[in-house]
Amino acid sequence: MTPIAEIAGLKIGSRPASRKKSDAIEDLRAIPWVFSWAQARVMLPGWYGVGQALAGFEDRALLKEMTEAWPLFGATLANMEMVLAKSDMALAARYAELVEDAGLRERVFGRIRDDWHLTRDQLIEVTSQTRLLEKHPALDASIRLRLPYIEPLNLLQIELIKRNRAGEEDARVREGILLSINAIATALRNSG
């Protein structure tokens, strides 16, 4: 569902996206893998599993105290909050449509989507907010200003990836994918 295969074709960095000529996840390098989740607006490595951990923490008062009193913990949650704010599960669902096996797509993306909602809800509760970035209005405004311009880039990228993976050989399709990867990374203001 991510453009990891297309990212592998970028001429950046000194290493290939994978350690071996393999599609196996254990052979992928971390940076392109994380980057591909950012492109698909999932940002999975920045939050996945945290909602379950927070939900399982029984002493809610202690958890809120840690959030406010422990700088490292507070900063970690603030970074995760920014990542969640840049993610978009509706767009991610469009990327998930790139997975041809409908059963696999629903099973895996369903877990991702459900955990995203749990993580967001847990973070909002623990930080005593009503929405993401409520306590960070400048960052919230910056992200909200950029998102409407990023969405068309994501939609274009999805369409070009579909064409490329279907075998369309027009060089402009491949170039468009690479340009969209660069544009989305620039607009998100992080590479993953």
mmCIF file of N, CA and C in Angstrom, residues 25-101:
data_model
loop_
_atom_site.group_PDB
_atom_site.id
_atom_site.type_symbol
_atom_site.label_atom_id
_atom_site.label_comp_id
_atom_site.label_asym_id
_atom_site.label_seq_id
_atom_site.Cartn_x
_atom_site.Cartn_y
_atom_site.Cartn_z
ATOM 1 N N ILE A 25 9.836 -8.040 4.374
ATOM 2 C CA ILE A 25 9.954 -6.884 5.262
ATOM 3 C C ILE A 25 11.266 -6.901 6.040
ATOM 4 N N GLU A 26 11.742 -8.077 6.399
ATOM 5 C CA GLU A 26 12.981 -8.145 7.170
ATOM 6 C C GLU A 26 14.214 -7.724 6.361
ATOM 7 N N ASP A 27 14.074 -7.632 5.051
ATOM 8 C CA ASP A 27 15.183 -7.205 4.211
ATOM 9 C C ASP A 27 15.164 -5.714 3.904
ATOM 10 N N LEU A 28 14.086 -5.030 4.271
ATOM 11 C CA LEU A 28 13.993 -3.588 4.024
ATOM 12 C C LEU A 28 14.870 -2.815 4.995
ATOM 13 N N ARG A 29 15.405 -1.718 4.524
ATOM 14 C CA ARG A 29 16.121 -0.802 5.405
ATOM 15 C C ARG A 29 15.093 0.104 6.077
ATOM 16 N N ALA A 30 15.412 0.561 7.259
ATOM 17 C CA ALA A 30 14.451 1.313 8.068
ATOM 18 C C ALA A 30 14.046 2.633 7.436
ATOM 19 N N ILE A 31 14.996 3.402 6.935
ATOM 20 C CA ILE A 31 14.671 4.755 6.469
ATOM 21 C C ILE A 31 13.698 4.734 5.283
ATOM 22 N N PRO A 32 13.909 3.955 4.241
ATOM 23 C CA PRO A 32 12.919 3.940 3.156
ATOM 24 C C PRO A 32 11.564 3.389 3.605
ATOM 25 N N TRP A 33 11.579 2.434 4.523
ATOM 26 C CA TRP A 33 10.332 1.857 5.022
ATOM 27 C C TRP A 33 9.518 2.918 5.760
ATOM 28 N N VAL A 34 10.159 3.657 6.655
ATOM 29 C CA VAL A 34 9.493 4.732 7.390
ATOM 30 C C VAL A 34 9.031 5.815 6.418
ATOM 31 N N PHE A 35 9.887 6.178 5.486
ATOM 32 C CA PHE A 35 9.570 7.200 4.476
ATOM 33 C C PHE A 35 8.331 6.805 3.678
ATOM 34 N N SER A 36 8.206 5.535 3.330
ATOM 35 C CA SER A 36 7.063 5.086 2.532
ATOM 36 C C SER A 36 5.750 5.200 3.309
ATOM 37 N N TRP A 37 5.776 4.967 4.612
ATOM 38 C CA TRP A 37 4.574 5.131 5.430
ATOM 39 C C TRP A 37 4.184 6.600 5.534
ATOM 40 N N ALA A 38 5.158 7.492 5.536
ATOM 41 C CA ALA A 38 4.864 8.927 5.552
ATOM 42 C C ALA A 38 4.207 9.328 4.233
ATOM 43 N N GLN A 39 4.725 8.829 3.123
ATOM 44 C CA GLN A 39 4.151 9.144 1.813
ATOM 45 C C GLN A 39 2.685 8.740 1.740
ATOM 46 N N ALA A 40 2.350 7.586 2.307
ATOM 47 C CA ALA A 40 0.983 7.074 2.275
ATOM 48 C C ALA A 40 0.113 7.694 3.365
ATOM 49 N N ARG A 41 0.664 8.668 4.066
ATOM 50 C CA ARG A 41 -0.019 9.450 5.096
ATOM 51 C C ARG A 41 -0.509 8.601 6.261
ATOM 52 N N VAL A 42 0.196 7.517 6.526
ATOM 53 C CA VAL A 42 -0.120 6.650 7.653
ATOM 54 C C VAL A 42 0.794 6.982 8.832
ATOM 55 N N MET A 43 2.069 7.228 8.556
ATOM 56 C CA MET A 43 3.057 7.544 9.588
ATOM 57 C C MET A 43 3.154 6.421 10.629
ATOM 58 N N LEU A 44 2.899 5.216 10.213
ATOM 59 C CA LEU A 44 2.781 4.056 11.089
ATOM 60 C C LEU A 44 3.895 3.911 12.124
ATOM 61 N N PRO A 45 5.164 4.016 11.754
ATOM 62 C CA PRO A 45 6.215 3.792 12.759
ATOM 63 C C PRO A 45 6.228 4.825 13.887
ATOM 64 N N GLY A 46 5.558 5.955 13.689
ATOM 65 C CA GLY A 46 5.560 6.997 14.700
ATOM 66 C C GLY A 46 4.507 6.845 15.788
ATOM 67 N N TRP A 47 3.575 5.895 15.627
ATOM 68 C CA TRP A 47 2.504 5.772 16.607
ATOM 69 C C TRP A 47 1.980 4.367 16.830
ATOM 70 N N TYR A 48 2.204 3.447 15.914
ATOM 71 C CA TYR A 48 1.553 2.135 15.988
ATOM 72 C C TYR A 48 1.882 1.410 17.291
ATOM 73 N N GLY A 49 0.857 0.965 17.972
ATOM 74 C CA GLY A 49 1.003 0.227 19.215
ATOM 75 C C GLY A 49 0.945 1.091 20.469
ATOM 76 N N VAL A 50 1.164 2.385 20.307
ATOM 77 C CA VAL A 50 1.185 3.269 21.480
ATOM 78 C C VAL A 50 -0.205 3.361 22.104
ATOM 79 N N GLY A 51 -1.237 3.384 21.291
ATOM 80 C CA GLY A 51 -2.600 3.449 21.821
ATOM 81 C C GLY A 51 -2.912 2.257 22.702
ATOM 82 N N GLN A 52 -2.477 1.079 22.274
ATOM 83 C CA GLN A 52 -2.690 -0.124 23.079
ATOM 84 C C GLN A 52 -1.920 -0.038 24.393
ATOM 85 N N ALA A 53 -0.707 0.486 24.333
ATOM 86 C CA ALA A 53 0.104 0.628 25.552
ATOM 87 C C ALA A 53 -0.543 1.628 26.512
ATOM 88 N N LEU A 54 -0.990 2.761 25.986
ATOM 89 C CA LEU A 54 -1.630 3.761 26.841
ATOM 90 C C LEU A 54 -2.939 3.238 27.418
ATOM 91 N N ALA A 55 -3.728 2.546 26.600
ATOM 92 C CA ALA A 55 -5.002 1.999 27.070
ATOM 93 C C ALA A 55 -4.783 0.959 28.169
ATOM 94 N N GLY A 56 -3.689 0.250 28.084
ATOM 95 C CA GLY A 56 -3.396 -0.793 29.071
ATOM 96 C C GLY A 56 -2.767 -0.278 30.355
ATOM 97 N N PHE A 57 -2.434 1.001 30.407
ATOM 98 C CA PHE A 57 -1.818 1.596 31.595
ATOM 99 C C PHE A 57 -2.938 1.939 32.569
ATOM 100 N N GLU A 58 -3.062 1.182 33.633
ATOM 101 C CA GLU A 58 -4.220 1.298 34.525
ATOM 102 C C GLU A 58 -4.239 2.566 35.371
ATOM 103 N N ASP A 59 -3.111 3.042 35.809
ATOM 104 C CA ASP A 59 -3.073 4.215 36.687
ATOM 105 C C ASP A 59 -3.096 5.482 35.826
ATOM 106 N N ARG A 60 -4.295 5.940 35.480
ATOM 107 C CA ARG A 60 -4.456 7.075 34.576
ATOM 108 C C ARG A 60 -3.905 8.366 35.168
ATOM 109 N N ALA A 61 -4.047 8.530 36.489
ATOM 110 C CA ALA A 61 -3.525 9.742 37.142
ATOM 111 C C ALA A 61 -2.007 9.782 37.016
ATOM 112 N N LEU A 62 -1.358 8.657 37.225
ATOM 113 C CA LEU A 62 0.099 8.596 37.087
ATOM 114 C C LEU A 62 0.506 8.872 35.640
ATOM 115 N N LEU A 63 -0.225 8.329 34.704
ATOM 116 C CA LEU A 63 0.082 8.540 33.286
ATOM 117 C C LEU A 63 -0.011 10.026 32.923
ATOM 118 N N LYS A 64 -1.037 10.699 33.406
ATOM 119 C CA LYS A 64 -1.176 12.138 33.147
ATOM 120 C C LYS A 64 -0.061 12.925 33.845
ATOM 121 N N GLU A 65 0.302 12.502 35.040
ATOM 122 C CA GLU A 65 1.403 13.160 35.757
ATOM 123 C C GLU A 65 2.715 12.985 35.001
ATOM 124 N N MET A 66 2.962 11.787 34.498
ATOM 125 C CA MET A 66 4.172 11.529 33.716
ATOM 126 C C MET A 66 4.203 12.404 32.468
ATOM 127 N N THR A 67 3.053 12.566 31.834
ATOM 128 C CA THR A 67 2.956 13.374 30.619
ATOM 129 C C THR A 67 3.376 14.814 30.892
ATOM 130 N N GLU A 68 2.967 15.329 32.034
ATOM 131 C CA GLU A 68 3.263 16.728 32.371
ATOM 132 C C GLU A 68 4.622 16.916 33.038
ATOM 133 N N ALA A 69 5.077 15.935 33.811
ATOM 134 C CA ALA A 69 6.271 16.132 34.643
ATOM 135 C C ALA A 69 7.552 15.520 34.076
ATOM 136 N N TRP A 70 7.439 14.591 33.184
ATOM 137 C CA TRP A 70 8.621 13.940 32.622
ATOM 138 C C TRP A 70 8.898 14.522 31.236
ATOM 139 N N PRO A 71 9.915 15.359 31.084
ATOM 140 C CA PRO A 71 10.164 16.014 29.791
ATOM 141 C C PRO A 71 10.334 15.045 28.621
ATOM 142 N N LEU A 72 11.055 13.957 28.828
ATOM 143 C CA LEU A 72 11.271 13.016 27.722
ATOM 144 C C LEU A 72 9.952 12.362 27.310
ATOM 145 N N PHE A 73 9.175 11.942 28.268
ATOM 146 C CA PHE A 73 7.883 11.311 27.968
ATOM 147 C C PHE A 73 6.952 12.320 27.292
ATOM 148 N N GLY A 74 6.889 13.527 27.827
ATOM 149 C CA GLY A 74 6.056 14.576 27.237
ATOM 150 C C GLY A 74 6.472 14.902 25.809
ATOM 151 N N ALA A 75 7.780 14.989 25.574
ATOM 152 C CA ALA A 75 8.284 15.277 24.219
ATOM 153 C C ALA A 75 7.974 14.130 23.268
ATOM 154 N N THR A 76 8.071 12.906 23.752
ATOM 155 C CA THR A 76 7.755 11.740 22.923
ATOM 156 C C THR A 76 6.290 11.780 22.502
ATOM 157 N N LEU A 77 5.407 12.081 23.453
ATOM 158 C CA LEU A 77 3.979 12.175 23.115
ATOM 159 C C LEU A 77 3.706 13.356 22.185
ATOM 160 N N ALA A 78 4.411 14.478 22.392
ATOM 161 C CA ALA A 78 4.235 15.642 21.511
ATOM 162 C C ALA A 78 4.668 15.309 20.082
ATOM 163 N N ASN A 79 5.760 14.590 19.928
ATOM 164 C CA ASN A 79 6.202 14.183 18.584
ATOM 165 C C ASN A 79 5.190 13.245 17.945
ATOM 166 N N MET A 80 4.667 12.313 18.735
ATOM 167 C CA MET A 80 3.670 11.392 18.210
ATOM 168 C C MET A 80 2.398 12.151 17.821
ATOM 169 N N GLU A 81 2.045 13.149 18.596
ATOM 170 C CA GLU A 81 0.862 13.955 18.301
ATOM 171 C C GLU A 81 1.010 14.667 16.949
ATOM 172 N N MET A 82 2.192 15.202 16.694
ATOM 173 C CA MET A 82 2.457 15.865 15.412
ATOM 174 C C MET A 82 2.341 14.866 14.262
ATOM 175 N N VAL A 83 2.861 13.671 14.460
ATOM 176 C CA VAL A 83 2.791 12.635 13.431
ATOM 177 C C VAL A 83 1.335 12.241 13.182
ATOM 178 N N LEU A 84 0.568 12.076 14.248
ATOM 179 C CA LEU A 84 -0.847 11.740 14.090
ATOM 180 C C LEU A 84 -1.593 12.849 13.342
ATOM 181 N N ALA A 85 -1.245 14.097 13.628
ATOM 182 C CA ALA A 85 -1.901 15.225 12.961
ATOM 183 C C ALA A 85 -1.582 15.263 11.467
ATOM 184 N N LYS A 86 -0.434 14.781 11.068
ATOM 185 C CA LYS A 86 -0.058 14.764 9.653
ATOM 186 C C LYS A 86 -0.592 13.538 8.925
ATOM 187 N N SER A 87 -1.030 12.556 9.670
ATOM 188 C CA SER A 87 -1.579 11.358 9.033
ATOM 189 C C SER A 87 -3.019 11.612 8.605
ATOM 190 N N ASP A 88 -3.505 10.772 7.710
ATOM 191 C CA ASP A 88 -4.858 10.931 7.186
ATOM 192 C C ASP A 88 -5.370 9.541 6.812
ATOM 193 N N MET A 89 -6.248 8.997 7.639
ATOM 194 C CA MET A 89 -6.719 7.636 7.405
ATOM 195 C C MET A 89 -7.600 7.522 6.169
ATOM 196 N N ALA A 90 -8.273 8.594 5.776
ATOM 197 C CA ALA A 90 -9.071 8.539 4.541
ATOM 198 C C ALA A 90 -8.147 8.402 3.327
ATOM 199 N N LEU A 91 -7.063 9.171 3.306
ATOM 200 C CA LEU A 91 -6.087 9.030 2.218
ATOM 201 C C LEU A 91 -5.370 7.690 2.307
ATOM 202 N N ALA A 92 -5.055 7.279 3.517
ATOM 203 C CA ALA A 92 -4.392 5.987 3.700
ATOM 204 C C ALA A 92 -5.255 4.859 3.138
ATOM 205 N N ALA A 93 -6.562 4.973 3.298
ATOM 206 C CA ALA A 93 -7.468 3.960 2.750
ATOM 207 C C ALA A 93 -7.374 3.915 1.229
ATOM 208 N N ARG A 94 -7.153 5.069 0.611
ATOM 209 C CA ARG A 94 -6.974 5.101 -0.849
ATOM 210 C C ARG A 94 -5.678 4.387 -1.241
ATOM 211 N N TYR A 95 -4.623 4.588 -0.460
ATOM 212 C CA TYR A 95 -3.374 3.859 -0.714
ATOM 213 C C TYR A 95 -3.591 2.364 -0.499
ATOM 214 N N ALA A 96 -4.381 2.006 0.504
ATOM 215 C CA ALA A 96 -4.638 0.590 0.778
ATOM 216 C C ALA A 96 -5.282 -0.096 -0.421
ATOM 217 N N GLU A 97 -6.022 0.669 -1.223
ATOM 218 C CA GLU A 97 -6.645 0.098 -2.417
ATOM 219 C C GLU A 97 -5.619 -0.391 -3.433
ATOM 220 N N LEU A 98 -4.360 0.014 -3.259
ATOM 221 C CA LEU A 98 -3.293 -0.491 -4.135
ATOM 222 C C LEU A 98 -3.015 -1.973 -3.877
ATOM 223 N N VAL A 99 -3.428 -2.469 -2.717
ATOM 224 C CA VAL A 99 -3.259 -3.891 -2.382
ATOM 225 C C VAL A 99 -4.367 -4.664 -3.085
ATOM 226 N N GLU A 100 -3.985 -5.549 -3.990
ATOM 227 C CA GLU A 100 -4.973 -6.247 -4.810
ATOM 228 C C GLU A 100 -5.781 -7.273 -4.035
ATOM 229 N N ASP A 101 -5.182 -7.936 -3.077
ATOM 230 C CA ASP A 101 -5.866 -8.949 -2.277
ATOM 231 C C ASP A 101 -6.785 -8.253 -1.272
#
